[in-house]
PDB file of C-alpha atoms in Angstrom:
ATOM      1  CA  UNK A 269     217.878 132.824  78.196  1.00  0.00           C
ATOM      2  CA  UNK A 270     214.526 131.721  79.548  1.00  0.00           C
ATOM      3  CA  UNK A 271     214.033 128.130  78.438  1.00  0.00           C
ATOM      4  CA  UNK A 272     212.436 126.453  81.451  1.00  0.00           C
ATOM      5  CA  UNK A 273     209.295 128.021  82.974  1.00  0.00           C
ATOM      6  CA  UNK A 274     207.175 126.932  85.938  1.00  0.00           C
ATOM      7  CA  UNK A 275     203.593 128.120  86.358  1.00  0.00           C
ATOM      8  CA  UNK A 276     201.399 127.670  89.414  1.00  0.00           C
ATOM      9  CA  UNK A 277     197.934 126.554  88.325  1.00  0.00           C
ATOM     10  CA  UNK A 278     194.972 128.352  89.847  1.00  0.00           C
ATOM     11  CA  UNK A 279     192.722 125.907  91.639  1.00  0.00           C
ATOM     12  CA  UNK A 280     189.048 126.649  91.107  1.00  0.00           C
ATOM     13  CA  UNK A 281     186.411 127.431  88.520  1.00  0.00           C
ATOM     14  CA  UNK A 282     186.832 129.535  85.396  1.00  0.00           C
ATOM     15  CA  UNK A 283     189.740 130.700  83.289  1.00  0.00           C
ATOM     16  CA  UNK A 284     193.303 130.845  84.575  1.00  0.00           C
ATOM     17  CA  UNK A 285     194.940 134.038  83.292  1.00  0.00           C
ATOM     18  CA  UNK A 286     198.351 133.011  84.656  1.00  0.00           C
ATOM     19  CA  UNK A 287     198.254 129.771  82.659  1.00  0.00           C
ATOM     20  CA  UNK A 288     197.072 131.542  79.508  1.00  0.00           C
ATOM     21  CA  UNK A 289     199.896 134.068  79.839  1.00  0.00           C
ATOM     22  CA  UNK A 290     202.496 131.399  80.691  1.00  0.00           C
ATOM     23  CA  UNK A 291     201.543 129.338  77.643  1.00  0.00           C
ATOM     24  CA  UNK A 292     201.895 132.375  75.374  1.00  0.00           C
ATOM     25  CA  UNK A 293     205.267 133.173  77.002  1.00  0.00           C
ATOM     26  CA  UNK A 294     206.536 129.626  76.526  1.00  0.00           C
ATOM     27  CA  UNK A 295     205.452 129.703  72.879  1.00  0.00           C
ATOM     28  CA  UNK A 296     207.111 133.081  72.239  1.00  0.00           C
ATOM     29  CA  UNK A 297     210.343 132.161  74.040  1.00  0.00           C
ATOM     30  CA  UNK A 298     210.388 128.562  72.746  1.00  0.00           C
ATOM     31  CA  UNK A 299     210.584 127.375  76.339  1.00  0.00           C
ATOM     32  CA  UNK A 300     209.470 124.234  78.134  1.00  0.00           C
ATOM     33  CA  UNK A 301     206.535 124.823  80.486  1.00  0.00           C
ATOM     34  CA  UNK A 302     205.824 122.921  83.685  1.00  0.00           C
ATOM     35  CA  UNK A 303     202.513 123.377  85.455  1.00  0.00           C
ATOM     36  CA  UNK A 304     202.372 122.687  89.183  1.00  0.00           C
ATOM     37  CA  UNK A 305     198.955 121.566  90.405  1.00  0.00           C
ATOM     38  CA  UNK A 306     198.205 121.653  94.113  1.00  0.00           C
ATOM     39  CA  UNK A 307     195.685 119.396  95.794  1.00  0.00           C
ATOM     40  CA  UNK A 308     194.980 121.385  98.946  1.00  0.00           C
ATOM     41  CA  UNK A 309     194.376 119.825 102.326  1.00  0.00           C
ATOM     42  CA  UNK A 310     192.782 121.468 105.358  1.00  0.00           C
ATOM     43  CA  UNK A 311     195.315 122.876 107.772  1.00  0.00           C
ATOM     44  CA  UNK A 312     194.084 121.529 111.106  1.00  0.00           C
ATOM     45  CA  UNK A 313     196.079 122.138 114.301  1.00  0.00           C
ATOM     46  CA  UNK A 314     196.822 118.792 116.003  1.00  0.00           C
ATOM     47  CA  UNK A 315     194.817 119.795 119.056  1.00  0.00           C
ATOM     48  CA  UNK A 316     191.635 119.935 116.950  1.00  0.00           C
ATOM     49  CA  UNK A 317     192.197 116.812 114.832  1.00  0.00           C
ATOM     50  CA  UNK A 318     189.736 114.696 116.771  1.00  0.00           C
ATOM     51  CA  UNK A 319     186.976 117.231 116.132  1.00  0.00           C
ATOM     52  CA  UNK A 320     186.847 116.230 112.450  1.00  0.00           C
ATOM     53  CA  UNK A 321     185.593 112.851 111.301  1.00  0.00           C
ATOM     54  CA  UNK A 322     187.580 110.666 108.943  1.00  0.00           C
ATOM     55  CA  UNK A 323     184.752 110.843 106.396  1.00  0.00           C
ATOM     56  CA  UNK A 324     184.837 114.658 106.449  1.00  0.00           C
ATOM     57  CA  UNK A 325     188.593 114.741 105.914  1.00  0.00           C
ATOM     58  CA  UNK A 326     188.383 112.215 103.075  1.00  0.00           C
ATOM     59  CA  UNK A 327     185.622 114.230 101.416  1.00  0.00           C
ATOM     60  CA  UNK A 328     187.712 117.407 101.617  1.00  0.00           C
ATOM     61  CA  UNK A 329     190.758 115.596 100.237  1.00  0.00           C
ATOM     62  CA  UNK A 330     188.733 114.186  97.334  1.00  0.00           C
ATOM     63  CA  UNK A 331     187.369 117.660  96.547  1.00  0.00           C
ATOM     64  CA  UNK A 332     190.899 119.059  96.532  1.00  0.00           C
ATOM     65  CA  UNK A 333     192.019 116.377  94.098  1.00  0.00           C
ATOM     66  CA  UNK A 334     189.008 117.040  91.864  1.00  0.00           C
ATOM     67  CA  UNK A 335     189.803 120.756  91.662  1.00  0.00           C
ATOM     68  CA  UNK A 336     193.467 120.032  90.923  1.00  0.00           C
ATOM     69  CA  UNK A 337     192.473 117.654  88.114  1.00  0.00           C
ATOM     70  CA  UNK A 338     190.258 120.364  86.643  1.00  0.00           C
ATOM     71  CA  UNK A 339     193.210 122.789  86.669  1.00  0.00           C
ATOM     72  CA  UNK A 340     195.410 120.180  84.982  1.00  0.00           C
ATOM     73  CA  UNK A 341     192.792 119.686  82.261  1.00  0.00           C
ATOM     74  CA  UNK A 342     192.680 123.451  81.591  1.00  0.00           C
ATOM     75  CA  UNK A 343     196.484 123.537  81.421  1.00  0.00           C
ATOM     76  CA  UNK A 344     196.556 120.625  78.990  1.00  0.00           C
ATOM     77  CA  UNK A 345     194.069 122.248  76.627  1.00  0.00           C
ATOM     78  CA  UNK A 346     195.942 125.576  76.724  1.00  0.00           C
ATOM     79  CA  UNK A 347     199.354 124.049  75.990  1.00  0.00           C
ATOM     80  CA  UNK A 348     198.036 121.826  73.212  1.00  0.00           C
ATOM     81  CA  UNK A 349     196.358 124.792  71.519  1.00  0.00           C
ATOM     82  CA  UNK A 350     199.750 126.472  70.963  1.00  0.00           C
ATOM     83  CA  UNK A 351     201.844 123.339  70.642  1.00  0.00           C
ATOM     84  CA  UNK A 352     203.879 124.090  73.772  1.00  0.00           C
ATOM     85  CA  UNK A 353     206.127 121.370  75.176  1.00  0.00           C
ATOM     86  CA  UNK A 354     204.739 120.879  78.690  1.00  0.00           C
ATOM     87  CA  UNK A 355     204.435 118.620  81.704  1.00  0.00           C
ATOM     88  CA  UNK A 356     202.675 118.538  85.069  1.00  0.00           C
ATOM     89  CA  UNK A 357     204.032 118.321  88.614  1.00  0.00           C
ATOM     90  CA  UNK A 358     201.587 117.546  91.415  1.00  0.00           C
ATOM     91  CA  UNK A 359     201.775 118.650  95.056  1.00  0.00           C
ATOM     92  CA  UNK A 360     199.604 117.739  98.040  1.00  0.00           C
ATOM     93  CA  UNK A 361     199.514 119.822 101.181  1.00  0.00           C
ATOM     94  CA  UNK A 362     198.117 122.689 103.197  1.00  0.00           C
ATOM     95  CA  UNK A 363     198.328 126.182 101.629  1.00  0.00           C
ATOM     96  CA  UNK A 364     201.444 127.077 103.605  1.00  0.00           C
ATOM     97  CA  UNK A 365     203.118 123.721 103.111  1.00  0.00           C
ATOM     98  CA  UNK A 366     202.329 123.633  99.395  1.00  0.00           C
ATOM     99  CA  UNK A 367     203.674 127.151  98.914  1.00  0.00           C
ATOM    100  CA  UNK A 368     206.940 126.094 100.543  1.00  0.00           C
ATOM    101  CA  UNK A 369     207.168 123.142  98.155  1.00  0.00           C
ATOM    102  CA  UNK A 370     206.584 125.400  95.140  1.00  0.00           C
ATOM    103  CA  UNK A 371     209.298 127.762  96.412  1.00  0.00           C
ATOM    104  CA  UNK A 372     211.759 124.879  96.576  1.00  0.00           C
ATOM    105  CA  UNK A 373     210.678 123.482  93.204  1.00  0.00           C
ATOM    106  CA  UNK A 374     211.102 126.866  91.507  1.00  0.00           C
ATOM    107  CA  UNK A 375     214.838 126.902  92.291  1.00  0.00           C
ATOM    108  CA  UNK A 376     215.351 124.725  89.230  1.00  0.00           C
ATOM    109  CA  UNK A 377     213.490 126.974  86.767  1.00  0.00           C
ATOM    110  CA  UNK A 378     214.497 130.123  84.904  1.00  0.00           C
ATOM    111  CA  UNK A 379     211.201 131.810  85.765  1.00  0.00           C
ATOM    112  CA  UNK A 380     208.105 131.039  87.833  1.00  0.00           C
ATOM    113  CA  UNK A 381     204.752 132.527  86.863  1.00  0.00           C
ATOM    114  CA  UNK A 382     202.027 133.007  89.473  1.00  0.00           C
ATOM    115  CA  UNK A 383     198.632 134.650  89.202  1.00  0.00           C
ATOM    116  CA  UNK A 384     197.695 137.696  91.252  1.00  0.00           C
ATOM    117  CA  UNK A 385     195.573 136.953  94.301  1.00  0.00           C
ATOM    118  CA  UNK A 386     191.907 137.402  93.384  1.00  0.00           C
ATOM    119  CA  UNK A 387     189.813 138.988  96.169  1.00  0.00           C
ATOM    120  CA  UNK A 388     186.698 137.338  94.699  1.00  0.00           C
ATOM    121  CA  UNK A 389     188.265 133.870  94.578  1.00  0.00           C
ATOM    122  CA  UNK A 390     190.316 133.283  97.733  1.00  0.00           C
ATOM    123  CA  UNK A 391     193.445 131.233  97.111  1.00  0.00           C
ATOM    124  CA  UNK A 392     197.074 130.825  98.055  1.00  0.00           C
ATOM    125  CA  UNK A 393     198.571 132.820  95.172  1.00  0.00           C
ATOM    126  CA  UNK A 394     200.115 135.556  97.334  1.00  0.00           C
ATOM    127  CA  UNK A 395     201.655 133.020  99.700  1.00  0.00           C
ATOM    128  CA  UNK A 396     203.074 131.093  96.732  1.00  0.00           C
ATOM    129  CA  UNK A 397     204.496 134.281  95.208  1.00  0.00           C
ATOM    130  CA  UNK A 398     206.221 135.157  98.482  1.00  0.00           C
ATOM    131  CA  UNK A 399     207.644 131.638  98.778  1.00  0.00           C
ATOM    132  CA  UNK A 400     209.095 131.805  95.278  1.00  0.00           C
ATOM    133  CA  UNK A 401     210.424 135.322  95.794  1.00  0.00           C
ATOM    134  CA  UNK A 402     212.169 134.696  99.098  1.00  0.00           C
ATOM    135  CA  UNK A 403     212.960 130.958  99.046  1.00  0.00           C
ATOM    136  CA  UNK A 404     213.973 130.145  95.482  1.00  0.00           C
ATOM    137  CA  UNK A 405     216.668 132.664  94.574  1.00  0.00           C
ATOM    138  CA  UNK A 406     214.932 132.942  91.190  1.00  0.00           C
ATOM    139  CA  UNK A 407     212.549 135.540  89.747  1.00  0.00           C
ATOM    140  CA  UNK A 408     208.761 135.418  89.810  1.00  0.00           C
ATOM    141  CA  UNK A 409     206.415 136.965  87.263  1.00  0.00           C
ATOM    142  CA  UNK A 410     203.019 137.947  88.724  1.00  0.00           C
ATOM    143  CA  UNK A 411     200.079 138.084  86.310  1.00  0.00           C
ATOM    144  CA  UNK A 412     197.100 140.380  86.980  1.00  0.00           C
ATOM    145  CA  UNK A 413     193.736 138.726  87.532  1.00  0.00           C
ATOM    146  CA  UNK A 414     192.283 140.666  84.596  1.00  0.00           C
ATOM    147  CA  UNK A 415     195.212 140.170  82.208  1.00  0.00           C
ATOM    148  CA  UNK A 416     193.956 139.791  78.644  1.00  0.00           C
ATOM    149  CA  UNK A 417     197.025 140.398  76.467  1.00  0.00           C
ATOM    150  CA  UNK A 418     199.324 137.465  75.733  1.00  0.00           C
ATOM    151  CA  UNK A 419     203.015 137.652  76.571  1.00  0.00           C
ATOM    152  CA  UNK A 420     204.902 140.659  75.230  1.00  0.00           C
ATOM    153  CA  UNK A 421     208.196 142.179  76.356  1.00  0.00           C
ATOM    154  CA  UNK A 422     208.409 144.986  73.823  1.00  0.00           C
ATOM    155  CA  UNK A 423     207.913 147.793  76.334  1.00  0.00           C
ATOM    156  CA  UNK A 424     209.477 147.293  79.766  1.00  0.00           C
ATOM    157  CA  UNK A 425     209.546 149.655  82.728  1.00  0.00           C
ATOM    158  CA  UNK A 426     212.254 149.217  85.355  1.00  0.00           C
ATOM    159  CA  UNK A 427     211.433 150.699  88.755  1.00  0.00           C
ATOM    160  CA  UNK A 428     214.962 151.684  89.763  1.00  0.00           C
ATOM    161  CA  UNK A 429     216.231 152.905  93.125  1.00  0.00           C
ATOM    162  CA  UNK A 430     219.833 151.753  92.920  1.00  0.00           C
ATOM    163  CA  UNK A 431     219.377 149.206  95.700  1.00  0.00           C
ATOM    164  CA  UNK A 432     220.382 145.555  95.881  1.00  0.00           C
ATOM    165  CA  UNK A 433     216.922 144.185  95.067  1.00  0.00           C
ATOM    166  CA  UNK A 434     216.584 146.475  92.034  1.00  0.00           C
ATOM    167  CA  UNK A 435     219.981 145.392  90.761  1.00  0.00           C
ATOM    168  CA  UNK A 436     219.056 141.736  91.186  1.00  0.00           C
ATOM    169  CA  UNK A 437     215.776 142.245  89.349  1.00  0.00           C
ATOM    170  CA  UNK A 438     217.507 143.900  86.391  1.00  0.00           C
ATOM    171  CA  UNK A 439     220.083 141.114  86.204  1.00  0.00           C
ATOM    172  CA  UNK A 440     217.389 138.416  86.271  1.00  0.00           C
ATOM    173  CA  UNK A 441     215.262 140.292  83.723  1.00  0.00           C
ATOM    174  CA  UNK A 442     218.074 140.680  81.185  1.00  0.00           C
ATOM    175  CA  UNK A 443     216.715 137.889  78.933  1.00  0.00           C
ATOM    176  CA  UNK A 444     213.425 139.800  78.727  1.00  0.00           C
ATOM    177  CA  UNK A 445     215.146 143.146  78.218  1.00  0.00           C
ATOM    178  CA  UNK A 446     216.788 141.675  75.120  1.00  0.00           C
ATOM    179  CA  UNK A 447     213.323 141.460  73.500  1.00  0.00           C
ATOM    180  CA  UNK A 448     212.364 145.056  74.312  1.00  0.00           C
ATOM    181  CA  UNK A 449     212.034 147.954  71.910  1.00  0.00           C
ATOM    182  CA  UNK A 450     211.692 150.308  74.881  1.00  0.00           C
ATOM    183  CA  UNK A 451     213.376 149.975  78.265  1.00  0.00           C
ATOM    184  CA  UNK A 452     212.377 152.802  80.560  1.00  0.00           C
ATOM    185  CA  UNK A 453     214.144 153.241  83.883  1.00  0.00           C
ATOM    186  CA  UNK A 454     211.904 155.164  86.264  1.00  0.00           C
ATOM    187  CA  UNK A 455     213.181 156.789  89.433  1.00  0.00           C
ATOM    188  CA  UNK A 456     210.468 158.124  91.705  1.00  0.00           C
ATOM    189  CA  UNK A 457     211.859 161.182  93.459  1.00  0.00           C
ATOM    190  CA  UNK A 458     210.484 161.148  96.982  1.00  0.00           C
ATOM    191  CA  UNK A 459     212.915 163.842  98.145  1.00  0.00           C
ATOM    192  CA  UNK A 460     214.943 161.389 100.232  1.00  0.00           C
ATOM    193  CA  UNK A 461     217.911 161.048  97.908  1.00  0.00           C
ATOM    194  CA  UNK A 462     221.202 162.438  99.226  1.00  0.00           C
ATOM    195  CA  UNK A 463     222.562 162.902  95.703  1.00  0.00           C
ATOM    196  CA  UNK A 464     220.270 165.572  94.375  1.00  0.00           C
ATOM    197  CA  UNK A 465     222.834 166.617  91.761  1.00  0.00           C
ATOM    198  CA  UNK A 466     223.260 163.091  90.360  1.00  0.00           C
ATOM    199  CA  UNK A 467     221.253 161.852  87.391  1.00  0.00           C
ATOM    200  CA  UNK A 468     219.120 158.982  88.788  1.00  0.00           C
ATOM    201  CA  UNK A 469     219.581 155.771  86.830  1.00  0.00           C
ATOM    202  CA  UNK A 470     222.559 156.998  84.821  1.00  0.00           C
ATOM    203  CA  UNK A 471     224.748 154.166  86.054  1.00  0.00           C
ATOM    204  CA  UNK A 472     222.060 151.650  85.098  1.00  0.00           C
ATOM    205  CA  UNK A 473     221.847 153.132  81.602  1.00  0.00           C
ATOM    206  CA  UNK A 474     225.620 152.885  81.165  1.00  0.00           C
ATOM    207  CA  UNK A 475     225.608 149.287  82.400  1.00  0.00           C
ATOM    208  CA  UNK A 476     222.850 148.153  80.019  1.00  0.00           C
ATOM    209  CA  UNK A 477     224.438 150.077  77.141  1.00  0.00           C
ATOM    210  CA  UNK A 478     227.355 147.667  77.426  1.00  0.00           C
ATOM    211  CA  UNK A 479     224.795 144.921  76.825  1.00  0.00           C
ATOM    212  CA  UNK A 480     223.658 146.741  73.671  1.00  0.00           C
ATOM    213  CA  UNK A 481     220.437 147.974  75.242  1.00  0.00           C
ATOM    214  CA  UNK A 482     219.477 151.650  75.236  1.00  0.00           C
ATOM    215  CA  UNK A 483     217.612 152.898  78.293  1.00  0.00           C
ATOM    216  CA  UNK A 484     215.312 155.895  78.527  1.00  0.00           C
ATOM    217  CA  UNK A 485     215.665 157.545  81.931  1.00  0.00           C
ATOM    218  CA  UNK A 486     212.671 159.124  83.630  1.00  0.00           C
ATOM    219  CA  UNK A 487     212.703 160.967  86.936  1.00  0.00           C
ATOM    220  CA  UNK A 488     209.144 161.302  88.206  1.00  0.00           C
ATOM    221  CA  UNK A 489     207.963 163.429  91.083  1.00  0.00           C
ATOM    222  CA  UNK A 490     204.762 162.391  92.891  1.00  0.00           C
ATOM    223  CA  UNK A 491     201.909 164.876  92.811  1.00  0.00           C
ATOM    224  CA  UNK A 492     200.306 165.922  96.053  1.00  0.00           C
ATOM    225  CA  UNK A 493     198.850 162.894  97.801  1.00  0.00           C
ATOM    226  CA  UNK A 494     200.491 160.386  95.446  1.00  0.00           C
ATOM    227  CA  UNK A 495     202.603 157.441  96.559  1.00  0.00           C
ATOM    228  CA  UNK A 496     205.295 155.543  94.695  1.00  0.00           C
ATOM    229  CA  UNK A 497     202.854 152.963  93.329  1.00  0.00           C
ATOM    230  CA  UNK A 498     200.489 155.701  92.102  1.00  0.00           C
ATOM    231  CA  UNK A 499     203.344 157.214  90.097  1.00  0.00           C
ATOM    232  CA  UNK A 500     204.422 153.871  88.628  1.00  0.00           C
ATOM    233  CA  UNK A 501     200.902 152.855  87.596  1.00  0.00           C
ATOM    234  CA  UNK A 502     200.308 156.247  85.985  1.00  0.00           C
ATOM    235  CA  UNK A 503     203.488 155.816  83.948  1.00  0.00           C
ATOM    236  CA  UNK A 504     202.562 152.256  82.989  1.00  0.00           C
ATOM    237  CA  UNK A 505     199.279 153.462  81.525  1.00  0.00           C
ATOM    238  CA  UNK A 506     200.779 156.512  79.808  1.00  0.00           C
ATOM    239  CA  UNK A 507     203.588 154.568  78.106  1.00  0.00           C
ATOM    240  CA  UNK A 508     201.635 151.389  77.282  1.00  0.00           C
ATOM    241  CA  UNK A 509     204.059 149.238  79.279  1.00  0.00           C
ATOM    242  CA  UNK A 510     203.999 145.423  78.900  1.00  0.00           C
ATOM    243  CA  UNK A 511     206.006 144.393  81.981  1.00  0.00           C
ATOM    244  CA  UNK A 512     207.235 146.157  85.118  1.00  0.00           C
ATOM    245  CA  UNK A 513     210.564 145.018  86.587  1.00  0.00           C
ATOM    246  CA  UNK A 514     211.271 145.840  90.219  1.00  0.00           C
ATOM    247  CA  UNK A 515     213.032 144.533  93.289  1.00  0.00           C
ATOM    248  CA  UNK A 516     210.971 142.434  95.670  1.00  0.00           C
ATOM    249  CA  UNK A 517     211.419 144.313  98.901  1.00  0.00           C
ATOM    250  CA  UNK A 518     210.805 142.908 102.342  1.00  0.00           C
ATOM    251  CA  UNK A 519     212.164 142.639 105.837  1.00  0.00           C
ATOM    252  CA  UNK A 520     212.917 139.718 108.084  1.00  0.00           C
ATOM    253  CA  UNK A 521     210.778 138.998 111.123  1.00  0.00           C
ATOM    254  CA  UNK A 522     211.313 135.867 113.211  1.00  0.00           C
ATOM    255  CA  UNK A 523     213.302 134.434 110.283  1.00  0.00           C
ATOM    256  CA  UNK A 524     210.304 134.858 107.973  1.00  0.00           C
ATOM    257  CA  UNK A 525     210.226 137.362 105.158  1.00  0.00           C
ATOM    258  CA  UNK A 526     207.380 139.845 105.045  1.00  0.00           C
ATOM    259  CA  UNK A 527     206.753 141.914 101.920  1.00  0.00           C
ATOM    260  CA  UNK A 528     207.418 145.623 102.231  1.00  0.00           C
ATOM    261  CA  UNK A 529     204.648 148.161 101.782  1.00  0.00           C
ATOM    262  CA  UNK A 530     205.497 149.239  98.223  1.00  0.00           C
ATOM    263  CA  UNK A 531     205.826 145.649  96.984  1.00  0.00           C
ATOM    264  CA  UNK A 532     202.574 144.538  98.601  1.00  0.00           C
ATOM    265  CA  UNK A 533     200.730 147.616  97.321  1.00  0.00           C
ATOM    266  CA  UNK A 534     202.012 146.911  93.807  1.00  0.00           C
ATOM    267  CA  UNK A 535     200.895 143.269  94.030  1.00  0.00           C
ATOM    268  CA  UNK A 536     197.397 144.355  94.989  1.00  0.00           C
ATOM    269  CA  UNK A 537     197.057 147.099  92.368  1.00  0.00           C
ATOM    270  CA  UNK A 538     199.144 145.835  89.432  1.00  0.00           C
ATOM    271  CA  UNK A 539     197.711 146.406  85.974  1.00  0.00           C
ATOM    272  CA  UNK A 540     200.388 144.620  83.912  1.00  0.00           C
ATOM    273  CA  UNK A 541     202.653 141.628  84.644  1.00  0.00           C
ATOM    274  CA  UNK A 542     205.120 142.345  87.434  1.00  0.00           C
ATOM    275  CA  UNK A 543     208.603 140.811  87.338  1.00  0.00           C
ATOM    276  CA  UNK A 544     210.092 140.546  90.833  1.00  0.00           C
ATOM    277  CA  UNK A 545     213.433 139.359  92.174  1.00  0.00           C
ATOM    278  CA  UNK A 546     214.928 139.560  95.642  1.00  0.00           C
TER     279      UNK A 546
END
């Protein structure tokens, strides 16, 4: 069950689609919602510290606190409007340092919700999402910048490849799958499978059937010039999908995780909420 949700508040002007979605999710799931507000500080290498005056640094810090307070106010109004039980956690730090703190904090929540990075409003959303995905051991739900619909888990698409990350994502998403009228397992056939005679996703369907959930299997072949993400987004639109569940893929480099190409492409082009686990 999902009863304790964390949402990262967007710092800046305007509406916060991640907060709006998180509030609707908390109301629908009867969950407690915690908003984490970050007061950002400038990340200045020690060698350049003396180049910035104390007054400048204090002004920047005050501006960061002002923006965080504005985000907290938006969160408060949104939660009160739906009667959601909520609280605020505050973090101070540079974008990288704050993201690390959110990743650690999210270990104690059933689900963390983060907004998609907005190219028109630069922020730390992608860094925070990566920190939650790779550092927390818990799932993250990414919300598109242009998301308008409130929370719904009636129609869920599982991007399935039989790998470890996919299996983890399905296990973490089981509380959401319980709400679904349609669970569609999609296997994108790129021609690399060594088991051409096997029915892709059949084992997943059998597994979820034992949890009293019927799965519709779909094997999709990319058209000429299409990639995996193109196929998934086309299916999302055609089947009116509410949430996509997939493994958060990445590789290790110098002990840091870096998102794989498919995952990063999906984060940039997502059209519905994306549930990731690693």
